[in-house]
Tab-separated table of C-alpha atoms and ligand atoms in Angstrom:
chain	number	residue	atom	x	y	z
A	159	UNK	CA	23.087	-8.039	-0.055
A	160	UNK	CA	19.812	-7.343	-1.894
A	161	UNK	CA	19.574	-3.566	-2.431
A	162	UNK	CA	15.810	-3.798	-2.955
A	163	UNK	CA	15.435	-4.835	0.690
A	164	UNK	CA	17.557	-1.880	1.825
A	165	UNK	CA	15.468	0.807	0.126
A	166	UNK	CA	13.236	2.930	2.346
A	167	UNK	CA	10.444	5.430	1.645
A	168	UNK	CA	9.720	8.444	3.821
A	169	UNK	CA	6.445	8.962	5.694
A	170	UNK	CA	4.830	12.391	6.094
A	171	UNK	CA	5.943	12.293	9.771
A	172	UNK	CA	9.638	12.024	8.795
A	173	UNK	CA	10.036	8.338	9.723
A	174	UNK	CA	10.917	5.719	7.094
A	175	UNK	CA	9.556	2.339	6.007
A	176	UNK	CA	11.499	-0.341	4.104
A	177	UNK	CA	9.754	-0.376	0.722
A	178	UNK	CA	9.715	-4.178	0.609
A	179	UNK	CA	8.515	-6.463	3.393
A	180	UNK	CA	7.107	-9.927	3.948
A	181	UNK	CA	3.330	-10.441	3.905
A	182	UNK	CA	2.052	-13.069	6.331
A	183	UNK	CA	-1.636	-13.593	5.547
A	184	UNK	CA	-2.419	-17.336	5.889
A	185	UNK	CA	0.752	-17.957	7.854
A	186	UNK	CA	-0.867	-18.806	11.203
A	187	UNK	CA	0.434	-19.786	14.604
A	188	UNK	CA	-0.781	-23.289	13.740
A	189	UNK	CA	0.536	-23.519	10.172
A	190	UNK	CA	4.200	-24.037	11.076
A	191	UNK	CA	5.297	-21.473	8.503
A	192	UNK	CA	7.886	-20.112	10.908
A	193	UNK	CA	10.557	-21.138	8.401
A	194	UNK	CA	9.401	-18.664	5.750
A	195	UNK	CA	9.539	-15.736	8.195
A	196	UNK	CA	12.925	-16.909	9.445
A	197	UNK	CA	14.167	-17.249	5.848
A	198	UNK	CA	13.055	-13.680	5.181
A	199	UNK	CA	14.918	-12.299	8.185
A	200	UNK	CA	18.026	-14.361	7.403
A	201	UNK	CA	18.032	-13.044	3.832
A	202	UNK	CA	17.833	-9.325	4.433
A	203	UNK	CA	14.115	-8.577	4.952
A	204	UNK	CA	13.687	-5.946	7.684
A	205	UNK	CA	9.937	-5.460	7.388
A	206	UNK	CA	7.082	-7.814	8.302
A	207	UNK	CA	3.375	-7.183	7.733
A	208	UNK	CA	0.967	-8.905	10.085
A	209	UNK	CA	-2.511	-8.281	11.559
A	210	UNK	CA	-4.585	-9.436	14.523
A	211	UNK	CA	-6.886	-11.392	12.226
A	212	UNK	CA	-3.979	-13.419	10.750
A	213	UNK	CA	-3.528	-15.127	14.115
A	214	UNK	CA	0.260	-15.263	13.751
A	215	UNK	CA	1.636	-12.623	16.128
A	216	UNK	CA	3.220	-15.324	18.282
A	217	UNK	CA	4.954	-16.917	15.293
A	218	UNK	CA	6.217	-13.510	14.172
A	219	UNK	CA	7.484	-12.856	17.722
A	220	UNK	CA	9.331	-16.176	17.732
A	221	UNK	CA	10.916	-15.582	14.319
A	222	UNK	CA	12.094	-12.141	15.447
A	223	UNK	CA	13.580	-13.549	18.631
A	224	UNK	CA	15.352	-16.389	16.835
A	225	UNK	CA	16.737	-14.021	14.188
A	226	UNK	CA	18.838	-12.137	16.769
A	227	UNK	CA	18.304	-8.961	14.723
A	228	UNK	CA	18.292	-5.780	16.779
A	229	UNK	CA	14.685	-4.600	17.336
A	230	UNK	CA	15.472	-1.104	16.091
A	231	UNK	CA	16.611	-2.524	12.739
A	232	UNK	CA	13.205	-4.146	12.133
A	233	UNK	CA	9.953	-2.646	10.932
A	234	UNK	CA	6.766	-4.364	12.121
A	235	UNK	CA	3.280	-3.491	10.867
A	236	UNK	CA	0.064	-4.804	12.383
A	237	UNK	CA	-3.629	-3.955	12.020
A	238	UNK	CA	-6.601	-3.585	14.336
A	239	UNK	CA	-9.345	-5.926	13.174
A	240	UNK	CA	-12.847	-4.728	12.305
A	241	UNK	CA	-14.565	-6.259	15.350
A	242	UNK	CA	-12.403	-4.054	17.594
A	243	UNK	CA	-12.875	-0.577	16.127
A	244	UNK	CA	-15.010	0.840	18.953
A	245	UNK	CA	-12.770	3.105	21.055
A	246	UNK	CA	-12.374	0.967	24.204
A	247	UNK	CA	-11.992	-2.230	22.201
A	248	UNK	CA	-9.386	-0.672	19.941
A	249	UNK	CA	-7.387	0.465	23.001
A	250	UNK	CA	-7.440	-3.107	24.297
A	251	UNK	CA	-6.578	-4.535	20.860
A	252	UNK	CA	-3.461	-2.354	20.693
A	253	UNK	CA	-2.218	-3.649	24.048
A	254	UNK	CA	-2.987	-7.219	22.978
A	255	UNK	CA	-0.975	-6.770	19.769
A	256	UNK	CA	2.014	-5.455	21.721
A	257	UNK	CA	1.807	-8.382	24.147
A	258	UNK	CA	1.428	-11.014	21.437
A	259	UNK	CA	4.310	-9.607	19.408
A	260	UNK	CA	6.363	-9.198	22.600
A	261	UNK	CA	7.347	-5.699	21.501
A	262	UNK	CA	7.646	-2.385	23.365
A	263	UNK	CA	6.387	-0.523	20.326
A	264	UNK	CA	4.894	-1.210	16.892
A	265	UNK	CA	6.387	0.631	13.923
A	266	UNK	CA	3.125	0.967	12.034
A	267	UNK	CA	-0.439	0.211	13.083
A	268	UNK	CA	-3.346	0.327	10.639
A	269	UNK	CA	-7.147	0.462	10.762
A	270	UNK	CA	-7.733	-2.784	8.824
A	271	UNK	CA	-10.960	-1.834	6.963
A	272	UNK	CA	-13.129	1.308	6.932
A	273	UNK	CA	-15.860	0.049	9.299
A	274	UNK	CA	-18.471	2.468	10.613
A	275	UNK	CA	-16.399	2.775	13.822
A	276	UNK	CA	-13.231	3.720	11.915
A	277	UNK	CA	-12.916	7.169	13.508
A	278	UNK	CA	-13.170	5.735	17.045
A	279	UNK	CA	-10.381	3.334	16.137
A	280	UNK	CA	-8.339	6.236	14.758
A	281	UNK	CA	-8.652	8.120	18.059
A	282	UNK	CA	-7.282	5.063	19.896
A	283	UNK	CA	-4.398	4.853	17.405
A	284	UNK	CA	-3.568	8.550	17.876
A	285	UNK	CA	-3.442	8.053	21.637
A	286	UNK	CA	-1.187	5.013	21.181
A	287	UNK	CA	1.268	7.270	19.314
A	288	UNK	CA	1.138	9.812	22.145
A	289	UNK	CA	1.745	6.994	24.654
A	290	UNK	CA	4.781	5.723	22.710
A	291	UNK	CA	3.163	2.374	21.906
A	292	UNK	CA	3.155	3.005	18.147
A	293	UNK	CA	5.519	5.051	15.950
A	294	UNK	CA	3.286	5.644	12.916
A	295	UNK	CA	-0.374	5.074	12.115
A	296	UNK	CA	-2.211	4.504	8.880
A	297	UNK	CA	-5.232	2.981	7.233
A	298	UNK	CA	-6.059	0.059	4.988
A	299	UNK	CA	-8.670	-0.434	2.290
A	300	UNK	CA	-9.744	3.214	2.620
A	301	UNK	CA	-11.557	4.673	-0.374
A	302	UNK	CA	-11.224	8.382	-1.314
A	303	UNK	CA	-14.290	9.353	0.760
A	304	UNK	CA	-12.875	7.658	3.857
A	305	UNK	CA	-9.564	9.465	3.469
A	306	UNK	CA	-11.248	12.839	2.962
A	307	UNK	CA	-13.374	12.279	6.068
A	308	UNK	CA	-10.369	11.286	8.190
A	309	UNK	CA	-8.236	14.208	7.030
A	310	UNK	CA	-10.950	16.619	8.229
A	311	UNK	CA	-10.950	15.336	11.822
A	312	UNK	CA	-7.591	13.728	12.552
A	313	UNK	CA	-4.975	15.131	14.920
A	314	UNK	CA	-2.346	12.878	13.325
A	315	UNK	CA	-2.426	12.389	9.559
A	316	UNK	CA	-2.304	8.777	8.256
A	317	UNK	CA	1.132	7.946	6.833
A	318	UNK	CA	0.001	5.145	4.524
A	319	UNK	CA	-3.006	3.422	2.937
A	320	UNK	CA	-2.615	-0.320	2.327
A	321	UNK	CA	-4.952	-1.391	-0.491
A	322	UNK	CA	-5.467	-4.173	-2.999
A	323	UNK	CA	-3.211	-2.995	-5.801
A	324	UNK	CA	-1.646	-4.942	-8.667
A	325	UNK	CA	-1.363	-4.748	-12.450
A	326	UNK	CA	-4.982	-5.919	-12.809
A	327	UNK	CA	-6.339	-3.431	-10.231
A	328	UNK	CA	-4.482	-0.150	-10.561
A	329	UNK	CA	-6.848	1.711	-8.203
A	330	UNK	CA	-6.029	5.107	-9.696
A	331	UNK	CA	-8.524	7.214	-7.718
A	332	UNK	CA	-7.253	5.988	-4.367
A	333	UNK	CA	-3.631	6.351	-5.459
A	334	UNK	CA	-4.328	9.938	-6.612
A	335	UNK	CA	-5.870	11.139	-3.348
A	336	UNK	CA	-3.065	9.501	-1.364
A	337	UNK	CA	-0.395	11.213	-3.470
A	338	UNK	CA	-2.142	14.585	-3.209
A	339	UNK	CA	-2.097	14.288	0.582
A	340	UNK	CA	1.439	12.911	1.013
A	341	UNK	CA	0.156	9.505	2.117
A	342	UNK	CA	2.240	6.533	0.935
A	343	UNK	CA	0.480	3.769	-0.970
A	344	UNK	CA	1.041	0.146	0.010
A	345	UNK	CA	0.030	-2.705	-2.244
A	346	UNK	CA	-1.464	-5.927	-0.943
A	347	UNK	CA	-2.053	-8.830	-3.285
A	348	UNK	CA	0.707	-7.481	-5.569
A	349	UNK	CA	1.102	-10.934	-7.151
A	350	UNK	CA	-2.686	-11.008	-7.581
A	351	UNK	CA	-2.602	-13.544	-4.760
A	352	UNK	CA	-0.914	-16.135	-6.952
A	353	UNK	CA	-3.123	-15.516	-10.002
A	354	UNK	CA	-0.442	-13.564	-11.877
A	355	UNK	CA	0.532	-16.753	-13.748
A	356	UNK	CA	-2.779	-16.849	-15.620
A	357	UNK	CA	-2.532	-13.428	-17.255
A	358	UNK	CA	-1.196	-13.333	-20.789
A	359	UNK	CA	0.338	-9.834	-20.681
A	360	UNK	CA	2.270	-10.746	-17.514
A	361	UNK	CA	3.423	-14.068	-19.006
A	362	UNK	CA	4.667	-12.183	-22.053
A	363	UNK	CA	6.782	-9.818	-19.952
A	364	UNK	CA	8.070	-12.673	-17.778
A	365	UNK	CA	9.436	-14.259	-20.945
A	366	UNK	CA	10.870	-10.981	-22.250
A	367	UNK	CA	12.744	-10.132	-19.020
A	368	UNK	CA	13.512	-13.750	-18.100
A	369	UNK	CA	11.782	-13.280	-14.735
A	370	UNK	CA	8.839	-14.985	-13.020
A	371	UNK	CA	5.331	-13.560	-13.386
A	372	UNK	CA	5.464	-12.830	-9.640
A	373	UNK	CA	8.623	-10.756	-10.136
A	374	UNK	CA	7.019	-8.787	-13.000
A	375	UNK	CA	4.112	-7.776	-10.721
A	376	UNK	CA	6.432	-6.890	-7.854
A	377	UNK	CA	8.751	-4.847	-10.103
A	378	UNK	CA	5.713	-2.966	-11.464
A	379	UNK	CA	4.734	-1.874	-7.940
A	380	UNK	CA	8.319	-1.230	-6.850
A	381	UNK	CA	8.888	1.078	-9.835
A	382	UNK	CA	5.763	3.044	-8.942
A	383	UNK	CA	7.096	3.633	-5.397
A	384	UNK	CA	4.427	1.532	-3.751
A	385	UNK	CA	5.355	-0.346	-0.579
A	386	UNK	CA	5.111	-4.096	-1.278
A	387	UNK	CA	4.666	-7.066	1.058
A	388	UNK	CA	4.693	-10.256	-1.059
A	389	UNK	CA	3.724	-13.338	0.905
A	390	UNK	CA	4.991	-16.864	0.552
A	391	UNK	CA	5.068	-19.778	2.941
A	392	UNK	CA	7.971	-21.222	0.941
A	393	UNK	CA	11.476	-19.993	1.876
A	394	UNK	CA	12.749	-20.344	-1.728
A	395	UNK	CA	9.988	-18.055	-3.040
A	396	UNK	CA	10.517	-15.588	-0.187
A	397	UNK	CA	14.075	-15.147	-1.472
A	398	UNK	CA	13.351	-15.331	-5.214
A	399	UNK	CA	10.355	-12.974	-5.273
A	400	UNK	CA	12.420	-9.954	-4.268
A	401	UNK	CA	15.198	-10.450	-6.855
A	402	UNK	CA	13.785	-7.500	-8.782
A	403	UNK	CA	16.614	-4.973	-8.584
A	404	UNK	CA	18.380	-6.005	-11.788
A	405	UNK	CA	15.812	-5.007	-14.412
A	406	UNK	CA	13.450	-2.149	-15.228
A	407	UNK	CA	10.112	-2.322	-17.022
A	408	UNK	CA	9.954	0.109	-19.937
A	409	UNK	CA	7.192	2.699	-20.156
A	410	UNK	CA	5.708	0.680	-22.987
A	411	UNK	CA	5.599	-2.424	-20.796
A	412	UNK	CA	4.119	-0.483	-17.863
A	413	UNK	CA	1.406	0.642	-20.299
A	414	UNK	CA	0.853	-2.952	-21.382
A	415	UNK	CA	0.271	-3.895	-17.717
A	416	UNK	CA	-2.139	-0.968	-17.387
A	417	UNK	CA	-4.182	-2.434	-20.234
A	418	UNK	CA	-4.962	-5.709	-18.408
A	419	UNK	CA	-8.665	-6.335	-17.871
A	420	UNK	CA	-9.645	-5.118	-14.394
A	421	UNK	CA	-9.886	-7.806	-11.745
A	422	UNK	CA	-10.433	-7.427	-7.993
A	423	UNK	CA	-9.587	-10.501	-5.921
A	424	UNK	CA	-10.557	-9.339	-2.414
A	425	UNK	CA	-13.687	-7.617	-1.097
A	426	UNK	CA	-14.694	-4.230	-2.515
A	427	UNK	CA	-14.425	-1.761	0.399
A	428	UNK	CA	-17.526	0.044	-0.907
A	429	UNK	CA	-19.622	-3.119	-0.703
A	430	UNK	CA	-18.082	-5.028	2.162
A	431	UNK	CA	-20.288	-6.395	4.915
A	432	UNK	CA	-18.236	-5.571	8.001
B	533	NAP	N1	-4.879	-4.929	4.388
B	533	NAP	C1	-5.566	-5.940	3.923
B	533	NAP	O1	-6.797	-5.977	3.940
B	533	NAP	C2	-4.814	-7.096	3.332
B	533	NAP	C3	-5.506	-8.060	2.585
B	533	NAP	C4	-4.772	-9.122	2.061
B	533	NAP	C5	-3.415	-9.191	2.270
B	533	NAP	N2	-2.767	-8.246	3.034
B	533	NAP	C6	-1.317	-8.313	3.301
B	533	NAP	O2	-0.640	-8.308	2.041
B	533	NAP	C7	0.166	-9.468	1.918
B	533	NAP	C8	0.249	-9.884	0.462
B	533	NAP	O3	-1.043	-10.188	-0.042
B	533	NAP	P1	-1.546	-11.683	-0.283
B	533	NAP	O4	-0.793	-12.621	0.600
B	533	NAP	O5	-3.013	-11.700	-0.180
B	533	NAP	O6	-1.209	-11.940	-1.800
B	533	NAP	P2	0.146	-12.046	-2.655
B	533	NAP	O7	1.336	-11.708	-1.833
B	533	NAP	O8	-0.096	-11.326	-3.926
B	533	NAP	O9	0.165	-13.594	-3.052
B	533	NAP	C9	0.358	-14.614	-2.129
B	533	NAP	C10	0.038	-15.923	-2.842
B	533	NAP	O10	0.932	-16.122	-3.939
B	533	NAP	C11	1.639	-17.347	-3.793
B	533	NAP	N3	3.011	-17.104	-4.245
B	533	NAP	C12	3.954	-16.318	-3.678
B	533	NAP	N4	5.079	-16.290	-4.415
B	533	NAP	C13	4.869	-17.095	-5.469
B	533	NAP	C14	5.662	-17.503	-6.572
B	533	NAP	N5	6.886	-17.037	-6.759
B	533	NAP	N6	5.126	-18.380	-7.443
B	533	NAP	C15	3.881	-18.863	-7.254
B	533	NAP	N7	3.064	-18.503	-6.248
B	533	NAP	C16	3.551	-17.620	-5.358
B	533	NAP	C17	1.553	-17.690	-2.321
B	533	NAP	O11	1.577	-19.091	-2.136
B	533	NAP	P3	2.702	-19.803	-1.221
B	533	NAP	O12	2.567	-19.241	0.159
B	533	NAP	O13	2.331	-21.232	-1.333
B	533	NAP	O14	4.030	-19.472	-1.865
B	533	NAP	C18	0.180	-17.125	-1.949
B	533	NAP	O15	-0.829	-18.039	-2.288
B	533	NAP	C19	-0.533	-10.473	2.829
B	533	NAP	O16	0.248	-11.599	3.126
B	533	NAP	C20	-0.863	-9.607	3.995
B	533	NAP	O17	0.281	-9.384	4.814
B	533	NAP	C21	-3.461	-7.193	3.535
């Protein structure tokens, strides 16, 4: 039993999310990466992060079915893609996600990026909660100004903001506004999307703790109470990456990670052509 996979964090609506899940970006219905999702479920993962744009809802549905795990013991996140943020389209997208995943409800549904139609999408998400289609709703890649705007008009407060967040992009302003408003922070790209091996400070700590560079990045985020969703298409890495419960980074080492030269791997939400 891996205790790291058992740990949950509480949302501002009282529901809980397993702090660690499996990311699935680039695992597609065509890529035959079913084995990595199955390996995750067989080895104690309860939480899977997907999105309409990943084109893998059917593979996720199959892995869930074949796992024989009770639905209520799983936590499934998906996201409404940018092309479907207008109100009517978002409503349709939500039903499509439920159908593709073959689920009666989604645990967490996110607005994928802060497009200009983000508030229309939010209204559709709020209605999906009222209709019992979704348990909790949140946002992704929202900057402080997007969060402030949403908090002024929402009926239901977002429970989480999923952002690019790793030792080389500590995103302090977004983290601060989330904390001030009781919104959990979720890190995507925690392993710097595989680039963690190239960074000297991370290599140094990997040697010191006798862990992989991936595990150093994941432990950093885990210690800071961020939700993490490391992705791998390889079953052995899916298991190894989350062996992070048996060591703790010292304050000095956390500070060393904070000193890494800033690097953003994905698009900047402030300059993203939606
Ligand atoms: N909300 C958003 O806009 C957004 C954006 C991006 C991602 N996400 C979500 O966040 C999840 C995580 O982000 P991510 O997938 O971009 O990046 P990530 O989890 O930081 O890194 C994944 C990459 O690292 C490699 N990798 C994994 N474990 C490794 C290990 N132990 N040693 C060497 N390489 C390793 C993977 O390759 P292999 O598969 O070959 O192992 C893959 O190329 C995604 O899967 C997705 O669910 C959300």
